Short mmCIF file of C-alpha atoms and ligand atoms in Angstrom, two decimals:
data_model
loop_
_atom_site.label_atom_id
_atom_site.label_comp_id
_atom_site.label_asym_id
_atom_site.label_seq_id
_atom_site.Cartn_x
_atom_site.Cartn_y
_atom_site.Cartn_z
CA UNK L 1 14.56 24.14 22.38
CA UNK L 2 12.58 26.26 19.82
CA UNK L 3 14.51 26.13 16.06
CA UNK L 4 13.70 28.91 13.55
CA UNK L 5 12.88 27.96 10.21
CA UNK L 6 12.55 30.34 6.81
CA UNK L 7 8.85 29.90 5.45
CA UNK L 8 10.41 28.90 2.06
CA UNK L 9 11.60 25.42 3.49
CA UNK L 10 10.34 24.25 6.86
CA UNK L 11 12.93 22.28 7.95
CA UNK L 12 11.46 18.51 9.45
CA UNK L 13 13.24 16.33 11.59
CA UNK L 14 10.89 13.72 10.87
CA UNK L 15 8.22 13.55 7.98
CA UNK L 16 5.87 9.97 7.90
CA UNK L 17 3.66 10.16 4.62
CA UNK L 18 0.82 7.10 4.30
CA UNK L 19 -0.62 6.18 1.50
CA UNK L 20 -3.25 3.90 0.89
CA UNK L 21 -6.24 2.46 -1.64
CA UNK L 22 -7.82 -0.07 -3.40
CA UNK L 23 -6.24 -2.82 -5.47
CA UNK L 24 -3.88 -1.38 -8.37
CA UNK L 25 -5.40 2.53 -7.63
CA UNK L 26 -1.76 3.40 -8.52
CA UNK L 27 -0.69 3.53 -5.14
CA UNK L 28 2.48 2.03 -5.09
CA UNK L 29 3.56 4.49 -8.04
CA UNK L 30 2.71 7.45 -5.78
CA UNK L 31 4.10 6.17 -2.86
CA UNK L 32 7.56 5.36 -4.34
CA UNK L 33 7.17 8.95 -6.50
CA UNK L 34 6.53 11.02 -3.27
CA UNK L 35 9.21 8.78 -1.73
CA UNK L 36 11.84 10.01 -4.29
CA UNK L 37 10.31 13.66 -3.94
CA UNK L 38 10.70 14.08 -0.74
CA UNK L 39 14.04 11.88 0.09
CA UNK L 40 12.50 9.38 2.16
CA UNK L 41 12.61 5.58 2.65
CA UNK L 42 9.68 3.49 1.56
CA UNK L 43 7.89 0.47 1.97
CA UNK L 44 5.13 -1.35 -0.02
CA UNK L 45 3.54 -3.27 2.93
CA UNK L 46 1.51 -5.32 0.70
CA UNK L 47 4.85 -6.94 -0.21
CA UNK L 48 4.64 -8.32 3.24
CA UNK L 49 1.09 -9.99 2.78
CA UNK L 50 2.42 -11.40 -0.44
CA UNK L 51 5.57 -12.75 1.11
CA UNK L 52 3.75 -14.39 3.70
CA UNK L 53 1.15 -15.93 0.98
CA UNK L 54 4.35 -16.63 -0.68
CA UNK L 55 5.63 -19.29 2.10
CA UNK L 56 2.15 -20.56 2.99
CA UNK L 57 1.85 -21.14 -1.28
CA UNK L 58 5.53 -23.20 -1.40
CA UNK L 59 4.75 -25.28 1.60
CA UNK L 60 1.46 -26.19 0.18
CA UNK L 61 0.12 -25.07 3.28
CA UNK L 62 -4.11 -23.91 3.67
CA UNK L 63 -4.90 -20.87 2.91
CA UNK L 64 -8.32 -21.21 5.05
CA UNK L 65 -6.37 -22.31 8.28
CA UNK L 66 -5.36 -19.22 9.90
CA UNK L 67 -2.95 -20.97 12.25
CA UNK L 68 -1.13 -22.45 9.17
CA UNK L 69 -1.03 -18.71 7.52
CA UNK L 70 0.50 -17.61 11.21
CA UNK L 71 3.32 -20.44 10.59
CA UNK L 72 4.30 -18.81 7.31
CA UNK L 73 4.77 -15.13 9.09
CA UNK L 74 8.33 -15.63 8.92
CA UNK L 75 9.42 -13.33 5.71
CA UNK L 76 12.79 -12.36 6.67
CA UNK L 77 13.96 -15.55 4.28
CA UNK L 78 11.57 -14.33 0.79
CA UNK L 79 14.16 -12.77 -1.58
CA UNK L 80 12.29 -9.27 -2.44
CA UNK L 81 12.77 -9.29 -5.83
CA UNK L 82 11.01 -13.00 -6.25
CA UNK L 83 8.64 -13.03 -9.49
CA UNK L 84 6.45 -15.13 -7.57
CA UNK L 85 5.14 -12.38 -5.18
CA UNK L 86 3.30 -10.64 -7.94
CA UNK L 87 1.79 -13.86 -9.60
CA UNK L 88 -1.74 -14.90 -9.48
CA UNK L 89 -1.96 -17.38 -6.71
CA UNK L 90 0.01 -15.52 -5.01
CA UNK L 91 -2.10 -12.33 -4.82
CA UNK L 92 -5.29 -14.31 -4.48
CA UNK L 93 -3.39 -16.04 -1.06
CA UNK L 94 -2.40 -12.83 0.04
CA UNK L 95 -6.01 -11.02 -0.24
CA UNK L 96 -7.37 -13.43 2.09
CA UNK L 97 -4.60 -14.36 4.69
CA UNK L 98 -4.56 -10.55 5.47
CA UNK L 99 -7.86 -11.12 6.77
CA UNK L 100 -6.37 -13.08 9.89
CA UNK L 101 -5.93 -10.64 12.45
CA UNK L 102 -3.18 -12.99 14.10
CA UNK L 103 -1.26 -12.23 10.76
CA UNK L 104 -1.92 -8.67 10.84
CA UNK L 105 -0.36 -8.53 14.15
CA UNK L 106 2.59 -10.19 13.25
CA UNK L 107 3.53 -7.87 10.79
CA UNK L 108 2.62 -4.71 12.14
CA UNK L 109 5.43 -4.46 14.43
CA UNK L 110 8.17 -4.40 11.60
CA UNK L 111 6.01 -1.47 9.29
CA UNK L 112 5.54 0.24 12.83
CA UNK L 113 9.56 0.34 12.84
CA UNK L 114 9.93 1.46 9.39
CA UNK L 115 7.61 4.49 10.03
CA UNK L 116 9.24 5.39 13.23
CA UNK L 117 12.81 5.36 11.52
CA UNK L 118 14.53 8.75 12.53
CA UNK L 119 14.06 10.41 9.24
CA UNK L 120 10.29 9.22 8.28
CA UNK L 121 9.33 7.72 5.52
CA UNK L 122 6.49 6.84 3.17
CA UNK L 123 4.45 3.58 3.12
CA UNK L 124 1.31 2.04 1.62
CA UNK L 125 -1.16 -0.09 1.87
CA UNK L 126 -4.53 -0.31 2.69
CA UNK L 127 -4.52 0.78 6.88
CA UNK L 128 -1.01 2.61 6.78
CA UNK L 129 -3.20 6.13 7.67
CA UNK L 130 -5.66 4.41 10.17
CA UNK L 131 -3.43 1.42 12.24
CA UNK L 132 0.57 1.47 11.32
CA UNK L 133 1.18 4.98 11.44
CA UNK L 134 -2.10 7.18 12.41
CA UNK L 135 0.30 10.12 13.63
CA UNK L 136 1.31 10.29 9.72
CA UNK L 137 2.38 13.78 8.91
CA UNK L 138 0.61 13.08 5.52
CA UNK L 139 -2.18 10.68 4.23
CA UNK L 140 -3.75 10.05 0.98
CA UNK L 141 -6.53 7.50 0.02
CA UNK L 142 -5.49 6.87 -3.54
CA UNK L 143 -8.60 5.56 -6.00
CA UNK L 144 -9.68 4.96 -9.03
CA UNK L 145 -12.91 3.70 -11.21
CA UNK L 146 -13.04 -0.40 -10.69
CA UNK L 147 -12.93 -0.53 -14.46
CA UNK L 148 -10.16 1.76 -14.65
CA UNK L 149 -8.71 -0.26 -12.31
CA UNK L 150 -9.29 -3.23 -14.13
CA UNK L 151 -7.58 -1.74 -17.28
CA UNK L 152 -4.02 -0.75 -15.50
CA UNK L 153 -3.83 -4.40 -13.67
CA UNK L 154 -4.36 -5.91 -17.56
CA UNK L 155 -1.79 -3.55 -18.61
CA UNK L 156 0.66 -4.22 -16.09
CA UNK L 157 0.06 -8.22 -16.31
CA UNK L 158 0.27 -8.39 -20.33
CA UNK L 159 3.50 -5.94 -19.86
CA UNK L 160 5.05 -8.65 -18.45
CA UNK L 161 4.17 -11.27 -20.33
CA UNK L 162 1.51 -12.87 -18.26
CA UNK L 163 -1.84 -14.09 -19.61
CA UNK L 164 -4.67 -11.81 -18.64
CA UNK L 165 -8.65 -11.44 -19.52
CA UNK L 166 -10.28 -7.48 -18.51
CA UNK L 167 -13.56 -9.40 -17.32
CA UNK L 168 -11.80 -12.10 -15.44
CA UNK L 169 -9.39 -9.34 -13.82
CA UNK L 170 -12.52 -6.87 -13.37
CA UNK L 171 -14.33 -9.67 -11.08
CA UNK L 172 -11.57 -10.36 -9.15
CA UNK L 173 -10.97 -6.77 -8.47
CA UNK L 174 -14.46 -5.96 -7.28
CA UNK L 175 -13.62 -9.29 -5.27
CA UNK L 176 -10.62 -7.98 -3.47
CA UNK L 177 -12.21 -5.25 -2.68
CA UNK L 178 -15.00 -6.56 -1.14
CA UNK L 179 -12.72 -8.47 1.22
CA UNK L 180 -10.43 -5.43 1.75
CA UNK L 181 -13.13 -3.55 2.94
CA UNK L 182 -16.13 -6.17 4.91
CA UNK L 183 -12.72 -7.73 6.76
CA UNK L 184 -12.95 -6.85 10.42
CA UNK L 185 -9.56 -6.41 11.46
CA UNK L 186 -8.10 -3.33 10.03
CA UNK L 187 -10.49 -3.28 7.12
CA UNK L 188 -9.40 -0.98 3.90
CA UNK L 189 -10.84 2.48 5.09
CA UNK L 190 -10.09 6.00 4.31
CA UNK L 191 -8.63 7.75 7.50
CA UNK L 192 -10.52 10.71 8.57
CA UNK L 193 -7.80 12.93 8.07
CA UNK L 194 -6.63 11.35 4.46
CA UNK L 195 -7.03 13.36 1.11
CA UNK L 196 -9.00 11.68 -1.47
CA UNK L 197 -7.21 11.08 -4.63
CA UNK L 198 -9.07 9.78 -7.58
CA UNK L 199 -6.65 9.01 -10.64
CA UNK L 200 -9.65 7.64 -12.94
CA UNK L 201 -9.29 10.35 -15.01
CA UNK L 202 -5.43 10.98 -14.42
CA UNK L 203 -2.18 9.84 -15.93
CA UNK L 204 0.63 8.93 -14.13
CA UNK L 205 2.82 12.19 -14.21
CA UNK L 206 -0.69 13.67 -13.16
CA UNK L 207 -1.21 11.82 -10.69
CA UNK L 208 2.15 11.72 -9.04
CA UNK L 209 2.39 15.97 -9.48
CA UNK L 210 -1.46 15.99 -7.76
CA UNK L 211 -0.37 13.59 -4.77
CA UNK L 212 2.91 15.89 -4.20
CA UNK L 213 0.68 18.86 -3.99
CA UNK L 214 -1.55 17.64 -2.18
CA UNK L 215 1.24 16.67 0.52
CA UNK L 216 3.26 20.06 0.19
CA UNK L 217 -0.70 21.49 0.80
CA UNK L 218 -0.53 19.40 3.85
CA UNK L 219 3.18 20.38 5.04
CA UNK L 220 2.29 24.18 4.87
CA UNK L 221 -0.74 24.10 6.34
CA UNK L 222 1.06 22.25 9.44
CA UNK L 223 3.66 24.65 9.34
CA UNK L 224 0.99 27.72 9.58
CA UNK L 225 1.86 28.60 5.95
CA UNK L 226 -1.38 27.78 4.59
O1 CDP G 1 -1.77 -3.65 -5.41
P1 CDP G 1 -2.46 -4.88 -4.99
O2 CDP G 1 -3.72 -4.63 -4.28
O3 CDP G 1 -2.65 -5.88 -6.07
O4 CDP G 1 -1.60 -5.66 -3.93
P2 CDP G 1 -0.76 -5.23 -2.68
O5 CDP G 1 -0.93 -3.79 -2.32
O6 CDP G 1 0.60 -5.76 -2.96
O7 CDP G 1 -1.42 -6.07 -1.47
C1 CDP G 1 -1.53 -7.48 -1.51
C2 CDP G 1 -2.66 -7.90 -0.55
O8 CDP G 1 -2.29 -7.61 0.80
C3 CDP G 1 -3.95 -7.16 -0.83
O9 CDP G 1 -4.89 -8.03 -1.42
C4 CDP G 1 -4.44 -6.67 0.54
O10 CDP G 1 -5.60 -7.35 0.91
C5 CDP G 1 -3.34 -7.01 1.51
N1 CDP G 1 -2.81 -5.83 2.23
C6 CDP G 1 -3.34 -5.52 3.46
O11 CDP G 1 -4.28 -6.16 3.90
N2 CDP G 1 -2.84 -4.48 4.20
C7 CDP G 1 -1.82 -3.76 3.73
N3 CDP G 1 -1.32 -2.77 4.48
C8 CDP G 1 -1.26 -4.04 2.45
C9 CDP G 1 -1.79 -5.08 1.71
#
């Protein structure tokens, strides 16, 4: 069955938008702005690495045995909205046990469901575009200036009260990266078919109004408006 739709608004029975980038790139603004944008459910998937360094960090498990990280791949019992997730040991745990490919695995099957939901939705991380959801409707590679970078994380950490040095936070930026990007299993990558987006030299509202552009762009063209 063939449905009509007025070139004003294409209507979409589905629409799956990925987003994904560096550490603190401003990602998981853009994702939750185009989320609210475009009415759709979304889900910051590095909330699931961070959950499962979470665990492995309260049962004083190793963060070098891979088997141990596997055991702590049960999330469903982390309350979301646990301070802990964003702390420091906590992200440092959760940059390298999503190296393990055995932990990878184990949590692809629950961001492959939230993509597939009837409606769509938008998620991000840093291999949303190339292994959870490479049909995506939509993909952007968010970046930004490691400096820059550096800058918003020491923003965000003194805005809520945490201790923070720029040099300290620049090193362990360039760090993550490093890992995000030399791991071998689903290393950070931009897809082929992902638009850039580098908010160096962009504000938030600019950033946000560029990204939904740059997906309506991406809509029209699919729709043969472009
Ligand atoms: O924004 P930030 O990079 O600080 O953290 P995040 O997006 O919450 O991700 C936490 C960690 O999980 C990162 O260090 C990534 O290495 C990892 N991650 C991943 O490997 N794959 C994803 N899809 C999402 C996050």
């Amino acid at each position: 069955m063939t449905e009509q739709h007025d070139n004003e608004s294409p209507a979409r029975e589905r629409l799956v938008i990925a987003v994904d980038g560096p550490a603190a790139s401003g990602k998981g603004t853009i994702a939750r702005a185009l989320a609210s944008h475009f009415k759709l459910p979304h889900m910051d998937t590095g909330m699931l690495y961070r959950a499962v360094a979470l665990n492995l960090w309260r049962w004083g498990g190793d963060m070098a045995s891979e088997f141990e990280a596997l055991r702590a791949c049960d999330v469903a019992a982390v309350d979301p909205v646990d301070p802990e997730l964003r702390s420091e040991p906590v992200s440092s745990i959760a940059s390298r046990i999503s190296a393990y490919p055995s932990v990878r695995a184990a949590l692809l099957e629950r961001q492959r469901q939230f993509a597939g939901q009837p409606g769509g939705a938008v998620l991000d991380g840093r291999d949303i575009g190339t292994v959870v959801a490479p049909g995506a409707d939509a993909k952007l590679f968010v970046t930004a200036a490691a400096e820059v970078r550096a800058q918003r994380r020491v923003r965000e950490l003194l805005g809520r009260g945490l201790p923070a040095h720029y040099d300290d936070v620049l090193i362990d930026i360039r760090a993550r990266d490093e890992r995000d990007m030399k791991r071998a299993a689903a290393p950070l990558a931009q897809a082929a078919d992902a638009m850039l987006l580098d908010t160096s030299e962009l504000d938030v509202d600019a950033a946000i109004a560029e990204a939904v552009r740059l997906v309506e762009e991406r809509l029209a063209v699919h729709h043969g408006l472009g």
